[in-house]
Short mmCIF file of N, CA and C in Angstrom, two decimals:
data_model
loop_
_atom_site.label_atom_id
_atom_site.label_comp_id
_atom_site.label_asym_id
_atom_site.label_seq_id
_atom_site.Cartn_x
_atom_site.Cartn_y
_atom_site.Cartn_z
N MET A 1 -69.57 50.11 -63.76
CA MET A 1 -69.43 49.30 -62.56
C MET A 1 -70.00 47.91 -62.83
N ALA A 2 -69.27 46.94 -62.35
CA ALA A 2 -69.69 45.57 -62.62
C ALA A 2 -70.16 44.88 -61.34
N GLY A 3 -70.79 43.75 -61.54
CA GLY A 3 -71.17 42.88 -60.43
C GLY A 3 -72.18 43.47 -59.47
N ARG A 4 -72.06 43.02 -58.23
CA ARG A 4 -73.01 43.42 -57.19
C ARG A 4 -72.95 44.92 -56.92
N ARG A 5 -71.76 45.50 -56.93
CA ARG A 5 -71.61 46.94 -56.71
C ARG A 5 -72.37 47.72 -57.80
N GLY A 6 -72.19 47.31 -59.04
CA GLY A 6 -72.90 47.96 -60.14
C GLY A 6 -74.40 47.79 -60.02
N SER A 7 -74.82 46.65 -59.51
CA SER A 7 -76.26 46.40 -59.31
C SER A 7 -76.82 47.32 -58.25
N ARG A 8 -76.09 47.51 -57.17
CA ARG A 8 -76.52 48.45 -56.12
C ARG A 8 -76.55 49.88 -56.65
N TYR A 9 -75.51 50.24 -57.37
CA TYR A 9 -75.40 51.56 -57.97
C TYR A 9 -76.62 51.85 -58.84
N GLY A 10 -76.97 50.89 -59.69
CA GLY A 10 -78.14 51.04 -60.54
C GLY A 10 -79.44 51.02 -59.75
N ALA A 11 -79.52 50.12 -58.76
CA ALA A 11 -80.74 50.01 -57.97
C ALA A 11 -81.04 51.31 -57.23
N VAL A 12 -80.02 51.94 -56.68
CA VAL A 12 -80.23 53.21 -55.98
C VAL A 12 -80.78 54.26 -56.95
N GLN A 13 -80.26 54.29 -58.16
CA GLN A 13 -80.74 55.27 -59.14
C GLN A 13 -82.18 55.00 -59.55
N VAL A 14 -82.52 53.73 -59.73
CA VAL A 14 -83.89 53.38 -60.12
C VAL A 14 -84.85 53.68 -58.97
N VAL A 15 -84.47 53.32 -57.75
CA VAL A 15 -85.33 53.59 -56.59
C VAL A 15 -85.50 55.11 -56.42
N TYR A 16 -84.44 55.85 -56.61
CA TYR A 16 -84.53 57.31 -56.55
C TYR A 16 -85.53 57.82 -57.59
N ARG A 17 -85.40 57.33 -58.80
CA ARG A 17 -86.32 57.74 -59.88
C ARG A 17 -87.75 57.41 -59.50
N TRP A 18 -87.96 56.24 -58.91
CA TRP A 18 -89.30 55.82 -58.49
C TRP A 18 -89.80 56.71 -57.36
N LEU A 19 -88.95 57.02 -56.40
CA LEU A 19 -89.35 57.90 -55.29
C LEU A 19 -89.76 59.28 -55.79
N MET A 20 -89.05 59.78 -56.77
CA MET A 20 -89.31 61.12 -57.27
C MET A 20 -90.58 61.19 -58.11
N ASN A 21 -90.89 60.14 -58.86
CA ASN A 21 -92.00 60.19 -59.81
C ASN A 21 -93.05 59.11 -59.62
N GLU A 22 -92.79 58.15 -58.73
CA GLU A 22 -93.68 57.01 -58.52
C GLU A 22 -94.16 56.42 -59.84
N VAL A 23 -93.21 56.23 -60.74
CA VAL A 23 -93.47 55.64 -62.05
C VAL A 23 -93.65 54.14 -61.86
N ASP A 24 -94.63 53.58 -62.53
CA ASP A 24 -94.84 52.14 -62.51
C ASP A 24 -93.60 51.44 -63.05
N LEU A 25 -93.17 50.37 -62.40
CA LEU A 25 -91.95 49.68 -62.82
C LEU A 25 -92.03 49.18 -64.26
N ALA A 26 -93.20 48.75 -64.69
CA ALA A 26 -93.34 48.27 -66.07
C ALA A 26 -93.00 49.38 -67.06
N ARG A 27 -93.29 50.61 -66.70
CA ARG A 27 -92.95 51.74 -67.57
C ARG A 27 -91.51 52.20 -67.37
N LEU A 28 -90.98 51.94 -66.20
CA LEU A 28 -89.63 52.41 -65.87
C LEU A 28 -88.54 51.52 -66.45
N TRP A 29 -88.75 50.19 -66.51
CA TRP A 29 -87.70 49.28 -66.95
C TRP A 29 -87.17 49.56 -68.35
N PRO A 30 -88.02 49.85 -69.33
CA PRO A 30 -87.46 50.15 -70.65
C PRO A 30 -86.51 51.36 -70.63
N GLU A 31 -86.82 52.34 -69.81
CA GLU A 31 -85.94 53.50 -69.66
C GLU A 31 -84.61 53.08 -69.03
N VAL A 32 -84.68 52.27 -67.99
CA VAL A 32 -83.48 51.82 -67.29
C VAL A 32 -82.61 50.97 -68.20
N GLU A 33 -83.24 50.11 -68.99
CA GLU A 33 -82.48 49.26 -69.91
C GLU A 33 -81.64 50.07 -70.89
N ALA A 34 -82.05 51.28 -71.18
CA ALA A 34 -81.33 52.14 -72.12
C ALA A 34 -80.20 52.94 -71.45
N TRP A 35 -80.10 52.90 -70.14
CA TRP A 35 -79.05 53.65 -69.45
C TRP A 35 -77.70 53.00 -69.74
N GLU A 36 -76.90 53.63 -70.57
CA GLU A 36 -75.61 53.06 -70.97
C GLU A 36 -74.63 52.90 -69.80
N HIS A 37 -74.71 53.78 -68.82
CA HIS A 37 -73.76 53.70 -67.70
C HIS A 37 -73.97 52.46 -66.84
N LEU A 38 -75.06 51.73 -67.09
CA LEU A 38 -75.31 50.50 -66.33
C LEU A 38 -75.12 49.25 -67.18
N GLN A 39 -74.50 49.39 -68.33
CA GLN A 39 -74.39 48.25 -69.25
C GLN A 39 -73.60 47.08 -68.67
N HIS A 40 -72.70 47.33 -67.72
CA HIS A 40 -71.91 46.24 -67.14
C HIS A 40 -72.45 45.75 -65.80
N ALA A 41 -73.52 46.36 -65.33
CA ALA A 41 -74.11 45.93 -64.06
C ALA A 41 -74.81 44.58 -64.25
N ASN A 42 -74.89 43.84 -63.18
CA ASN A 42 -75.64 42.59 -63.19
C ASN A 42 -77.13 42.98 -63.18
N ARG A 43 -77.73 42.99 -64.35
CA ARG A 43 -79.11 43.48 -64.49
C ARG A 43 -80.11 42.63 -63.70
N LYS A 44 -79.87 41.33 -63.67
CA LYS A 44 -80.78 40.44 -62.95
C LYS A 44 -80.80 40.80 -61.46
N LEU A 45 -79.62 40.98 -60.88
CA LEU A 45 -79.54 41.33 -59.48
C LEU A 45 -80.11 42.73 -59.23
N MET A 46 -79.81 43.66 -60.13
CA MET A 46 -80.34 45.02 -59.98
C MET A 46 -81.87 44.97 -59.98
N LYS A 47 -82.44 44.19 -60.87
CA LYS A 47 -83.90 44.09 -60.94
C LYS A 47 -84.46 43.46 -59.67
N GLU A 48 -83.78 42.44 -59.14
CA GLU A 48 -84.22 41.82 -57.88
C GLU A 48 -84.19 42.83 -56.74
N LEU A 49 -83.13 43.62 -56.67
CA LEU A 49 -83.02 44.64 -55.63
C LEU A 49 -84.15 45.66 -55.76
N VAL A 50 -84.33 46.18 -56.96
CA VAL A 50 -85.34 47.22 -57.18
C VAL A 50 -86.73 46.68 -56.87
N GLU A 51 -87.07 45.53 -57.41
CA GLU A 51 -88.40 44.96 -57.17
C GLU A 51 -88.61 44.64 -55.70
N GLY A 52 -87.57 44.14 -55.04
CA GLY A 52 -87.68 43.85 -53.61
C GLY A 52 -87.88 45.11 -52.79
N VAL A 53 -87.12 46.14 -53.11
CA VAL A 53 -87.24 47.41 -52.38
C VAL A 53 -88.61 48.02 -52.60
N ILE A 54 -89.01 48.15 -53.84
CA ILE A 54 -90.28 48.81 -54.13
C ILE A 54 -91.45 47.99 -53.61
N GLY A 55 -91.35 46.67 -53.70
CA GLY A 55 -92.41 45.81 -53.21
C GLY A 55 -92.58 45.85 -51.70
N SER A 56 -91.54 46.21 -51.00
CA SER A 56 -91.63 46.26 -49.53
C SER A 56 -91.28 47.65 -48.99
N ALA A 57 -91.38 48.68 -49.82
CA ALA A 57 -90.98 50.03 -49.42
C ALA A 57 -91.73 50.54 -48.20
N THR A 58 -93.02 50.27 -48.13
CA THR A 58 -93.80 50.76 -46.98
C THR A 58 -93.29 50.13 -45.69
N GLU A 59 -93.06 48.83 -45.71
CA GLU A 59 -92.54 48.16 -44.52
C GLU A 59 -91.13 48.63 -44.18
N LEU A 60 -90.27 48.72 -45.20
CA LEU A 60 -88.90 49.18 -44.98
C LEU A 60 -88.90 50.61 -44.43
N ASP A 61 -89.76 51.46 -44.97
CA ASP A 61 -89.85 52.83 -44.48
C ASP A 61 -90.22 52.88 -43.00
N GLY A 62 -91.09 51.98 -42.59
CA GLY A 62 -91.45 51.93 -41.17
C GLY A 62 -90.25 51.63 -40.29
N HIS A 63 -89.41 50.70 -40.73
CA HIS A 63 -88.20 50.36 -39.98
C HIS A 63 -87.21 51.52 -40.00
N ILE A 64 -87.04 52.12 -41.18
CA ILE A 64 -86.10 53.24 -41.32
C ILE A 64 -86.56 54.41 -40.46
N ALA A 65 -87.83 54.75 -40.54
CA ALA A 65 -88.36 55.92 -39.82
C ALA A 65 -88.12 55.81 -38.32
N ALA A 66 -88.13 54.60 -37.80
CA ALA A 66 -87.93 54.40 -36.36
C ALA A 66 -86.52 54.78 -35.91
N HIS A 67 -85.61 54.93 -36.86
CA HIS A 67 -84.21 55.22 -36.52
C HIS A 67 -83.75 56.59 -37.03
N LEU A 68 -84.69 57.41 -37.45
CA LEU A 68 -84.35 58.74 -37.97
C LEU A 68 -84.50 59.80 -36.88
N ASP A 69 -83.82 60.91 -37.08
CA ASP A 69 -83.94 62.04 -36.16
C ASP A 69 -84.87 63.11 -36.72
N ARG A 70 -85.59 62.76 -37.77
CA ARG A 70 -86.54 63.69 -38.42
C ARG A 70 -87.60 62.86 -39.11
N PRO A 71 -88.69 63.48 -39.52
CA PRO A 71 -89.71 62.72 -40.25
C PRO A 71 -89.16 62.19 -41.58
N LEU A 72 -89.62 61.04 -41.97
CA LEU A 72 -89.18 60.40 -43.20
C LEU A 72 -89.33 61.32 -44.41
N VAL A 73 -90.39 62.11 -44.45
CA VAL A 73 -90.63 62.99 -45.60
C VAL A 73 -89.58 64.08 -45.72
N GLN A 74 -88.81 64.31 -44.66
CA GLN A 74 -87.75 65.32 -44.71
C GLN A 74 -86.40 64.76 -45.16
N LEU A 75 -86.37 63.44 -45.38
CA LEU A 75 -85.13 62.83 -45.86
C LEU A 75 -84.86 63.26 -47.29
N ASP A 76 -83.60 63.50 -47.59
CA ASP A 76 -83.21 63.75 -48.97
C ASP A 76 -83.58 62.50 -49.79
N PRO A 77 -84.19 62.65 -50.96
CA PRO A 77 -84.63 61.48 -51.73
C PRO A 77 -83.50 60.52 -52.09
N MET A 78 -82.30 61.03 -52.35
CA MET A 78 -81.20 60.13 -52.68
C MET A 78 -80.77 59.35 -51.45
N GLU A 79 -80.70 60.01 -50.29
CA GLU A 79 -80.38 59.30 -49.05
C GLU A 79 -81.46 58.25 -48.75
N HIS A 80 -82.70 58.60 -49.02
CA HIS A 80 -83.82 57.68 -48.82
C HIS A 80 -83.63 56.44 -49.70
N ALA A 81 -83.26 56.65 -50.96
CA ALA A 81 -83.04 55.53 -51.88
C ALA A 81 -81.90 54.64 -51.39
N VAL A 82 -80.81 55.24 -50.94
CA VAL A 82 -79.67 54.46 -50.42
C VAL A 82 -80.10 53.68 -49.19
N LEU A 83 -80.84 54.32 -48.30
CA LEU A 83 -81.31 53.63 -47.09
C LEU A 83 -82.26 52.49 -47.42
N LEU A 84 -83.14 52.68 -48.39
CA LEU A 84 -84.06 51.61 -48.77
C LEU A 84 -83.30 50.39 -49.31
N VAL A 85 -82.34 50.62 -50.19
CA VAL A 85 -81.57 49.50 -50.75
C VAL A 85 -80.76 48.83 -49.65
N GLY A 86 -80.11 49.61 -48.80
CA GLY A 86 -79.34 49.03 -47.70
C GLY A 86 -80.20 48.27 -46.72
N ALA A 87 -81.34 48.83 -46.36
CA ALA A 87 -82.26 48.16 -45.44
C ALA A 87 -82.77 46.85 -46.03
N PHE A 88 -83.10 46.88 -47.32
CA PHE A 88 -83.57 45.66 -47.97
C PHE A 88 -82.50 44.57 -47.92
N GLU A 89 -81.26 44.93 -48.22
CA GLU A 89 -80.19 43.93 -48.20
C GLU A 89 -79.92 43.42 -46.79
N LEU A 90 -79.97 44.31 -45.81
CA LEU A 90 -79.78 43.85 -44.43
C LEU A 90 -80.87 42.86 -44.03
N ARG A 91 -82.09 43.15 -44.44
CA ARG A 91 -83.21 42.30 -44.05
C ARG A 91 -83.30 41.02 -44.88
N ASP A 92 -83.06 41.12 -46.17
CA ASP A 92 -83.36 40.00 -47.07
C ASP A 92 -82.14 39.27 -47.64
N SER A 93 -80.94 39.69 -47.30
CA SER A 93 -79.73 39.02 -47.81
C SER A 93 -78.81 38.66 -46.64
N PRO A 94 -79.26 37.73 -45.79
CA PRO A 94 -78.46 37.38 -44.61
C PRO A 94 -77.12 36.76 -44.96
N GLU A 95 -76.96 36.29 -46.19
CA GLU A 95 -75.68 35.71 -46.61
C GLU A 95 -74.59 36.77 -46.77
N LEU A 96 -75.01 38.04 -46.87
CA LEU A 96 -74.05 39.14 -46.99
C LEU A 96 -73.69 39.65 -45.61
N ASN A 97 -72.42 39.84 -45.38
CA ASN A 97 -71.97 40.40 -44.12
C ASN A 97 -72.55 41.80 -43.97
N ARG A 98 -73.04 42.11 -42.79
CA ARG A 98 -73.66 43.43 -42.56
C ARG A 98 -72.68 44.56 -42.83
N ARG A 99 -71.42 44.34 -42.52
CA ARG A 99 -70.41 45.39 -42.73
C ARG A 99 -70.27 45.71 -44.22
N ILE A 100 -70.36 44.70 -45.05
CA ILE A 100 -70.28 44.92 -46.50
C ILE A 100 -71.48 45.73 -46.97
N VAL A 101 -72.66 45.34 -46.53
CA VAL A 101 -73.88 46.05 -46.93
C VAL A 101 -73.80 47.51 -46.51
N ILE A 102 -73.41 47.75 -45.27
CA ILE A 102 -73.33 49.12 -44.76
C ILE A 102 -72.24 49.90 -45.48
N ASN A 103 -71.09 49.29 -45.69
CA ASN A 103 -70.00 49.98 -46.38
C ASN A 103 -70.40 50.36 -47.81
N GLU A 104 -71.06 49.45 -48.50
CA GLU A 104 -71.51 49.75 -49.87
C GLU A 104 -72.49 50.92 -49.86
N ALA A 105 -73.39 50.93 -48.88
CA ALA A 105 -74.34 52.04 -48.78
C ALA A 105 -73.62 53.35 -48.48
N ILE A 106 -72.62 53.31 -47.63
CA ILE A 106 -71.83 54.50 -47.32
C ILE A 106 -71.17 55.04 -48.60
N GLU A 107 -70.58 54.14 -49.38
CA GLU A 107 -69.94 54.57 -50.62
C GLU A 107 -70.94 55.18 -51.60
N LEU A 108 -72.13 54.60 -51.67
CA LEU A 108 -73.17 55.17 -52.54
C LEU A 108 -73.63 56.53 -52.03
N ALA A 109 -73.72 56.68 -50.71
CA ALA A 109 -74.11 57.97 -50.15
C ALA A 109 -73.04 59.02 -50.42
N LYS A 110 -71.77 58.62 -50.37
CA LYS A 110 -70.69 59.55 -50.70
C LYS A 110 -70.78 59.98 -52.16
N LEU A 111 -71.12 59.03 -53.01
CA LEU A 111 -71.20 59.30 -54.45
C LEU A 111 -72.40 60.17 -54.82
N PHE A 112 -73.57 59.83 -54.26
CA PHE A 112 -74.81 60.49 -54.66
C PHE A 112 -75.35 61.52 -53.67
N GLY A 113 -74.99 61.41 -52.41
CA GLY A 113 -75.62 62.23 -51.38
C GLY A 113 -74.90 63.53 -51.10
N ALA A 114 -75.43 64.26 -50.14
CA ALA A 114 -74.82 65.51 -49.68
C ALA A 114 -73.50 65.19 -48.97
N SER A 115 -72.78 66.21 -48.58
CA SER A 115 -71.42 66.03 -48.05
C SER A 115 -71.34 65.14 -46.81
N GLU A 116 -72.32 65.19 -45.94
CA GLU A 116 -72.28 64.36 -44.73
C GLU A 116 -73.30 63.21 -44.76
N ALA A 117 -73.89 62.97 -45.91
CA ALA A 117 -74.92 61.93 -46.03
C ALA A 117 -74.40 60.56 -45.62
N HIS A 118 -73.16 60.28 -45.94
CA HIS A 118 -72.62 58.95 -45.65
C HIS A 118 -72.59 58.66 -44.14
N ARG A 119 -72.37 59.68 -43.34
CA ARG A 119 -72.36 59.47 -41.88
C ARG A 119 -73.76 59.18 -41.37
N TYR A 120 -74.72 59.87 -41.91
CA TYR A 120 -76.11 59.66 -41.52
C TYR A 120 -76.57 58.26 -41.92
N VAL A 121 -76.28 57.88 -43.16
CA VAL A 121 -76.62 56.55 -43.67
C VAL A 121 -75.97 55.48 -42.82
N ASN A 122 -74.70 55.68 -42.47
CA ASN A 122 -73.99 54.72 -41.63
C ASN A 122 -74.72 54.51 -40.30
N GLY A 123 -75.09 55.60 -39.63
CA GLY A 123 -75.75 55.49 -38.33
C GLY A 123 -77.10 54.79 -38.41
N VAL A 124 -77.90 55.15 -39.41
CA VAL A 124 -79.23 54.54 -39.56
C VAL A 124 -79.10 53.06 -39.88
N LEU A 125 -78.23 52.71 -40.82
CA LEU A 125 -78.08 51.30 -41.19
C LEU A 125 -77.46 50.47 -40.08
N ASP A 126 -76.59 51.06 -39.28
CA ASP A 126 -76.04 50.33 -38.15
C ASP A 126 -77.15 49.97 -37.16
N ARG A 127 -78.05 50.92 -36.90
CA ARG A 127 -79.17 50.64 -36.01
C ARG A 127 -80.13 49.61 -36.63
N LEU A 128 -80.33 49.69 -37.93
CA LEU A 128 -81.18 48.70 -38.61
C LEU A 128 -80.54 47.32 -38.55
N ALA A 129 -79.24 47.25 -38.71
CA ALA A 129 -78.56 45.96 -38.64
C ALA A 129 -78.77 45.32 -37.27
N ARG A 130 -78.74 46.13 -36.23
CA ARG A 130 -78.99 45.60 -34.88
C ARG A 130 -80.42 45.11 -34.73
N GLU A 131 -81.35 45.76 -35.44
CA GLU A 131 -82.74 45.33 -35.41
C GLU A 131 -82.95 44.05 -36.22
N PHE A 132 -82.42 44.03 -37.45
CA PHE A 132 -82.64 42.90 -38.35
C PHE A 132 -81.75 41.70 -38.04
N ARG A 133 -80.58 41.95 -37.48
CA ARG A 133 -79.61 40.88 -37.25
C ARG A 133 -79.02 40.93 -35.83
N PRO A 134 -79.85 40.86 -34.83
CA PRO A 134 -79.34 40.98 -33.46
C PRO A 134 -78.33 39.88 -33.12
N HIS A 135 -78.47 38.72 -33.74
CA HIS A 135 -77.55 37.60 -33.48
C HIS A 135 -76.11 37.93 -33.88
N GLU A 136 -75.93 38.89 -34.77
CA GLU A 136 -74.57 39.25 -35.20
C GLU A 136 -73.88 40.18 -34.20
N PHE A 137 -74.61 40.64 -33.20
CA PHE A 137 -74.04 41.57 -32.24
C PHE A 137 -73.88 40.98 -30.84
N SER A 138 -74.28 39.72 -30.66
CA SER A 138 -74.20 39.13 -29.32
C SER A 138 -72.85 38.50 -29.05
#
């Protein structure tokens, strides 16, 4: 996968890896650099996404948790990773249309998540978009 889509694809995998093992990023990057399936991804953008998500994960989790129907700790880790990347982009990339951000997250949830994960991700990110970008809904 190339470009921004490939960067999101990689970022979700790295964030998932971090969520599962809480590995320090300095130790994780050499491993990620060796992942051949990400050779065409925009590595700079992927790194920005990952560092932004991990650097603000506690704050993002607070926003995400407010829109869940269960405790955050009960979220599937892959869905959690997709939500973190989507929430970060909604909050920190206002130049991106919210529909694009949400659609990309839905596609990642379809790829990596359980059978209905994409619907759940869609609902949570739609509510987050209304929180982070209320001006887009007026």
